[in-house]
Amino acid sequence: DAKTTQPPSMDCAEGRAANLPCNHSTISGNEYVYWYRQIHSQGPQYIIHGLKNNETNEMASLIITEDRKSSTLILPHATLRDTAVYYCIVRVVGYGGATNKLIFGTGTLLAVQP
Amino acid sequence: SAVISQKPSRDICQRGTSLTIQCQVDSQVTMMFWYRQQPGQSLTLIATANQGSEATYESGFVIDKFPISRPNLTFSTLTVSNLSPEDSSIYLCSVETLETQYFGPGTRLLVL
């Protein structure tokens, strides 16, 4: 079972920041937080990941709370092309089959409105 | 990152037949994975395929139904055998590199 909880859907106005929350209250100390998104009928796209520090790349920012029990993915200026299902996943990063599994939950459907 | 291609991109098959899906990556990777996404559902891991060893299947998936080959570090195939309409899904391969998994575009299978 997925170890994260996300709202099933969210709306965001085009050009505004989209803030997608994720709860992972049972996260272990060696588990990373990963975010992927899936635009309709395409393969999931990697967005960002982090362990405990906030992270930023060209796509998004990841804010992880100090206790690591929750995180927020921020798309700073949402566009219509950001409409997708966003998945928050926690997993151990290591070398070997079992520890590298991604377990997908149901994600959040973000609808960017014009 | 890694660039992954899959063939075919989509297919329509008759029940009782089999379909083999190919996954090609543009760099050598140790770990490859196969996922299934049933209509309206999230992704479910079928198996992990490491080069030089037998694939490791998740609960509910068996080798007779989903045989996997991994002949080298850039290629893998997944066969879906004895097709039934319940096998209609998107099948995706992914690879692990530098702490991250990257996904192919998927193969859309419709079984009639």
CSV table of C-alpha atoms in Angstrom, one decimal:
chain,number,residue,atom,x,y,z
A,1,ASP,CA,0.0,0.0,0.0
A,2,ALA,CA,1.0,3.6,-0.6
A,3,LYS,CA,2.5,5.3,2.4
A,4,THR,CA,1.3,8.8,1.4
A,5,THR,CA,-2.0,10.6,1.5
A,6,GLN,CA,-3.0,13.2,-1.0
A,7,PRO,CA,-6.2,15.1,-1.8
A,8,PRO,CA,-7.9,13.6,-4.8
A,9,SER,CA,-8.2,16.8,-6.7
A,10,MET,CA,-7.3,20.5,-6.7
A,11,ASP,CA,-7.9,23.5,-9.0
A,12,CYS,CA,-5.5,26.3,-9.7
A,13,ALA,CA,-5.7,29.4,-11.8
A,14,GLU,CA,-3.3,29.7,-14.7
A,15,GLY,CA,-0.3,31.8,-13.8
A,16,ARG,CA,-0.8,31.3,-10.1
A,17,ALA,CA,1.3,29.0,-7.8
A,18,ALA,CA,0.0,25.5,-7.4
A,19,ASN,CA,0.7,24.1,-3.9
A,20,LEU,CA,0.1,20.3,-3.7
A,21,PRO,CA,0.2,18.8,-0.2
A,22,CYS,CA,1.2,15.3,0.7
A,23,ASN,CA,1.1,13.5,4.1
A,24,HIS,CA,3.6,10.9,4.9
A,25,SER,CA,3.4,10.6,8.7
A,26,THR,CA,5.0,7.1,8.8
A,27,ILE,CA,8.1,8.0,6.8
A,28,SER,CA,11.3,6.4,7.9
A,29,GLY,CA,14.5,8.2,8.4
A,30,ASN,CA,16.1,6.7,5.2
A,31,GLU,CA,13.1,7.3,2.9
A,32,TYR,CA,13.1,10.0,0.3
A,33,VAL,CA,10.1,11.9,-0.9
A,34,TYR,CA,9.6,11.7,-4.7
A,35,TRP,CA,7.1,13.6,-6.9
A,36,TYR,CA,6.0,12.4,-10.3
A,37,ARG,CA,3.2,13.6,-12.6
A,38,GLN,CA,1.3,11.8,-15.3
A,39,ILE,CA,-0.3,13.8,-18.0
A,40,HIS,CA,-3.3,12.0,-19.6
A,41,SER,CA,-2.2,8.6,-21.0
A,42,GLN,CA,1.5,9.4,-21.0
A,43,GLY,CA,4.2,7.8,-18.9
A,44,PRO,CA,4.9,9.3,-15.5
A,45,GLN,CA,7.3,12.2,-15.5
A,46,TYR,CA,9.8,12.7,-12.7
A,47,ILE,CA,9.6,16.1,-11.1
A,48,ILE,CA,11.8,16.3,-8.0
A,49,HIS,CA,12.8,14.5,-4.8
A,50,GLY,CA,14.3,15.2,-1.4
A,51,LEU,CA,15.3,13.7,1.9
A,52,LYS,CA,14.9,16.5,4.5
A,53,ASN,CA,16.1,19.8,2.9
A,54,ASN,CA,14.0,21.9,0.6
A,55,GLU,CA,14.8,21.3,-3.0
A,56,THR,CA,14.2,23.4,-6.2
A,57,ASN,CA,14.8,22.7,-9.8
A,58,GLU,CA,13.6,24.1,-13.1
A,59,MET,CA,10.2,22.5,-12.7
A,60,ALA,CA,9.2,22.9,-9.1
A,61,SER,CA,10.1,23.4,-5.5
A,62,LEU,CA,9.7,20.7,-2.8
A,63,ILE,CA,9.1,21.9,0.8
A,64,ILE,CA,9.5,19.2,3.5
A,65,THR,CA,8.4,19.9,7.0
A,66,GLU,CA,11.0,19.7,9.8
A,67,ASP,CA,9.5,16.5,11.2
A,68,ARG,CA,9.3,15.1,7.6
A,69,LYS,CA,5.7,14.0,8.1
A,70,SER,CA,4.4,16.1,5.3
A,71,SER,CA,5.6,17.9,2.2
A,72,THR,CA,4.4,20.4,-0.4
A,73,LEU,CA,5.1,20.5,-4.1
A,74,ILE,CA,5.0,24.0,-5.5
A,75,LEU,CA,4.6,24.8,-9.2
A,76,PRO,CA,5.4,28.5,-9.1
A,77,HIS,CA,3.5,29.6,-12.2
A,78,ALA,CA,1.0,27.0,-13.3
A,79,THR,CA,0.1,26.7,-17.0
A,80,LEU,CA,-2.6,24.7,-18.7
A,81,ARG,CA,0.0,22.1,-19.6
A,82,ASP,CA,0.5,21.4,-15.9
A,83,THR,CA,-2.9,19.7,-15.7
A,84,ALA,CA,-2.0,16.2,-14.6
A,85,VAL,CA,-2.2,13.7,-11.9
A,86,TYR,CA,0.6,14.3,-9.3
A,87,TYR,CA,1.9,11.5,-7.3
A,88,CYS,CA,3.8,11.8,-4.0
A,89,ILE,CA,5.8,8.7,-3.2
A,90,VAL,CA,8.2,7.8,-0.4
A,91,ARG,CA,10.9,5.1,-0.8
A,92,VAL,CA,14.3,4.0,0.3
A,93,VAL,CA,17.1,4.8,-2.2
A,94,GLY,CA,19.6,2.0,-2.4
A,95,TYR,CA,21.1,-0.7,-4.5
A,96,GLY,CA,18.9,-3.8,-5.0
A,97,GLY,CA,15.6,-4.7,-6.3
A,98,ALA,CA,13.1,-4.5,-3.4
A,99,THR,CA,14.2,-1.3,-1.9
A,100,ASN,CA,13.9,0.6,-5.1
A,101,LYS,CA,10.2,0.0,-5.7
A,102,LEU,CA,7.9,2.9,-6.4
A,103,ILE,CA,4.5,2.4,-4.9
A,104,PHE,CA,2.0,4.6,-6.5
A,105,GLY,CA,-1.1,5.8,-4.7
A,106,THR,CA,-4.1,7.5,-6.3
A,107,GLY,CA,-2.4,11.0,-6.5
A,108,THR,CA,-3.9,14.4,-6.9
A,109,LEU,CA,-5.6,15.5,-10.1
A,110,LEU,CA,-4.5,19.1,-10.6
A,111,ALA,CA,-6.7,21.0,-13.0
A,112,VAL,CA,-5.3,24.4,-14.1
A,113,GLN,CA,-8.1,26.7,-15.1
A,114,PRO,CA,-7.7,29.5,-17.7
B,1,SER,CA,18.0,11.3,-17.1
B,2,ALA,CA,17.3,8.4,-19.5
B,3,VAL,CA,15.4,8.3,-22.7
B,4,ILE,CA,13.2,5.2,-23.0
B,5,SER,CA,11.3,3.9,-26.0
B,6,GLN,CA,8.7,1.2,-26.1
B,7,LYS,CA,7.3,-0.8,-29.0
B,8,PRO,CA,4.6,-1.1,-29.9
B,9,SER,CA,3.0,2.1,-28.7
B,10,ARG,CA,-0.4,0.5,-29.0
B,11,ASP,CA,-2.0,-2.7,-30.1
B,12,ILE,CA,-5.3,-4.5,-30.4
B,13,CYS,CA,-5.2,-8.3,-29.8
B,14,GLN,CA,-7.5,-11.2,-29.8
B,15,ARG,CA,-8.1,-13.1,-26.6
B,16,GLY,CA,-5.9,-16.2,-26.2
B,17,THR,CA,-3.0,-14.6,-28.1
B,18,SER,CA,0.1,-13.1,-26.7
B,19,LEU,CA,1.8,-9.7,-27.0
B,20,THR,CA,5.5,-8.9,-26.5
B,21,ILE,CA,6.4,-5.4,-25.6
B,22,GLN,CA,9.9,-4.1,-26.1
B,23,CYS,CA,11.7,-1.5,-24.0
B,24,GLN,CA,14.9,0.2,-25.1
B,25,VAL,CA,16.9,2.7,-23.1
B,26,ASP,CA,19.6,5.0,-24.4
B,27,SER,CA,22.2,4.1,-21.7
B,28,GLN,CA,23.2,1.1,-19.7
B,29,VAL,CA,21.2,0.5,-16.6
B,30,THR,CA,21.1,-2.2,-14.0
B,31,MET,CA,17.6,-2.0,-12.9
B,32,MET,CA,14.5,-2.1,-15.1
B,33,PHE,CA,10.9,-2.3,-14.0
B,34,TRP,CA,7.6,-3.2,-15.7
B,35,TYR,CA,4.3,-1.6,-14.5
B,36,ARG,CA,0.7,-2.0,-15.5
B,37,GLN,CA,-1.9,0.7,-15.4
B,38,GLN,CA,-5.5,-0.5,-15.7
B,39,PRO,CA,-8.1,1.9,-17.0
B,40,GLY,CA,-8.8,4.7,-14.5
B,41,GLN,CA,-6.3,3.2,-12.0
B,42,SER,CA,-2.8,4.1,-10.7
B,43,LEU,CA,0.3,2.2,-11.7
B,44,THR,CA,1.0,-1.3,-10.3
B,45,LEU,CA,4.5,-2.8,-10.4
B,46,ILE,CA,4.6,-6.2,-12.2
B,47,ALA,CA,8.2,-7.1,-11.8
B,48,THR,CA,11.8,-6.0,-11.4
B,49,ALA,CA,14.2,-7.1,-14.1
B,50,ASN,CA,17.9,-6.9,-13.4
B,51,GLN,CA,20.3,-8.0,-16.1
B,52,GLY,CA,21.9,-11.4,-15.4
B,53,SER,CA,19.2,-12.6,-13.0
B,54,GLU,CA,15.7,-13.8,-13.0
B,55,ALA,CA,13.0,-11.2,-12.8
B,56,THR,CA,11.4,-10.7,-9.4
B,57,TYR,CA,7.6,-10.7,-9.6
B,58,GLU,CA,5.2,-8.8,-7.3
B,59,SER,CA,2.4,-10.5,-5.5
B,60,GLY,CA,-0.4,-11.4,-8.0
B,61,PHE,CA,1.9,-11.6,-11.0
B,62,VAL,CA,3.4,-14.8,-12.2
B,63,ILE,CA,6.1,-15.7,-14.7
B,64,ASP,CA,3.9,-17.9,-16.8
B,65,LYS,CA,1.5,-15.0,-17.5
B,66,PHE,CA,4.2,-12.2,-17.7
B,67,PRO,CA,7.5,-13.7,-18.9
B,68,ILE,CA,10.3,-11.1,-19.0
B,69,SER,CA,13.6,-11.1,-20.8
B,70,ARG,CA,16.6,-8.9,-20.0
B,71,PRO,CA,19.3,-9.9,-22.4
B,72,ASN,CA,21.6,-6.8,-21.9
B,73,LEU,CA,21.8,-3.5,-20.0
B,74,THR,CA,19.8,-1.5,-22.5
B,75,PHE,CA,16.9,-3.8,-23.4
B,76,SER,CA,14.0,-5.8,-21.9
B,77,THR,CA,10.8,-7.4,-23.1
B,78,LEU,CA,7.6,-8.2,-21.3
B,79,THR,CA,5.2,-10.7,-22.8
B,80,VAL,CA,1.6,-10.8,-21.8
B,81,SER,CA,0.4,-14.3,-22.5
B,82,ASN,CA,-3.0,-15.9,-23.1
B,83,LEU,CA,-4.7,-12.5,-23.3
B,84,SER,CA,-8.1,-11.8,-21.9
B,85,PRO,CA,-10.1,-8.5,-21.9
B,86,GLU,CA,-9.0,-8.0,-18.3
B,87,ASP,CA,-5.4,-7.5,-19.6
B,88,SER,CA,-6.4,-4.4,-21.4
B,89,SER,CA,-4.1,-1.8,-19.9
B,90,ILE,CA,-1.2,0.5,-20.4
B,91,TYR,CA,2.1,-1.3,-19.8
B,92,LEU,CA,5.1,0.8,-18.9
B,93,CYS,CA,8.7,0.1,-18.4
B,94,SER,CA,11.0,2.2,-16.3
B,95,VAL,CA,14.7,2.4,-15.4
B,96,GLU,CA,16.6,3.4,-12.3
B,97,THR,CA,19.6,5.8,-12.6
B,98,LEU,CA,21.1,8.1,-10.2
B,99,GLU,CA,18.4,7.6,-7.5
B,100,THR,CA,15.6,8.2,-9.9
B,101,GLN,CA,13.2,6.1,-12.0
B,102,TYR,CA,12.4,7.3,-15.5
B,103,PHE,CA,9.4,5.9,-17.4
B,104,GLY,CA,8.8,5.1,-21.0
B,105,PRO,CA,5.8,6.3,-22.9
B,106,GLY,CA,3.8,3.2,-22.4
B,107,THR,CA,2.1,0.5,-24.6
B,108,ARG,CA,-1.6,0.6,-24.8
B,109,LEU,CA,-3.1,-2.8,-25.1
B,110,LEU,CA,-6.8,-3.5,-26.0
B,111,VAL,CA,-7.9,-7.1,-25.9
B,112,LEU,CA,-11.1,-8.1,-27.7
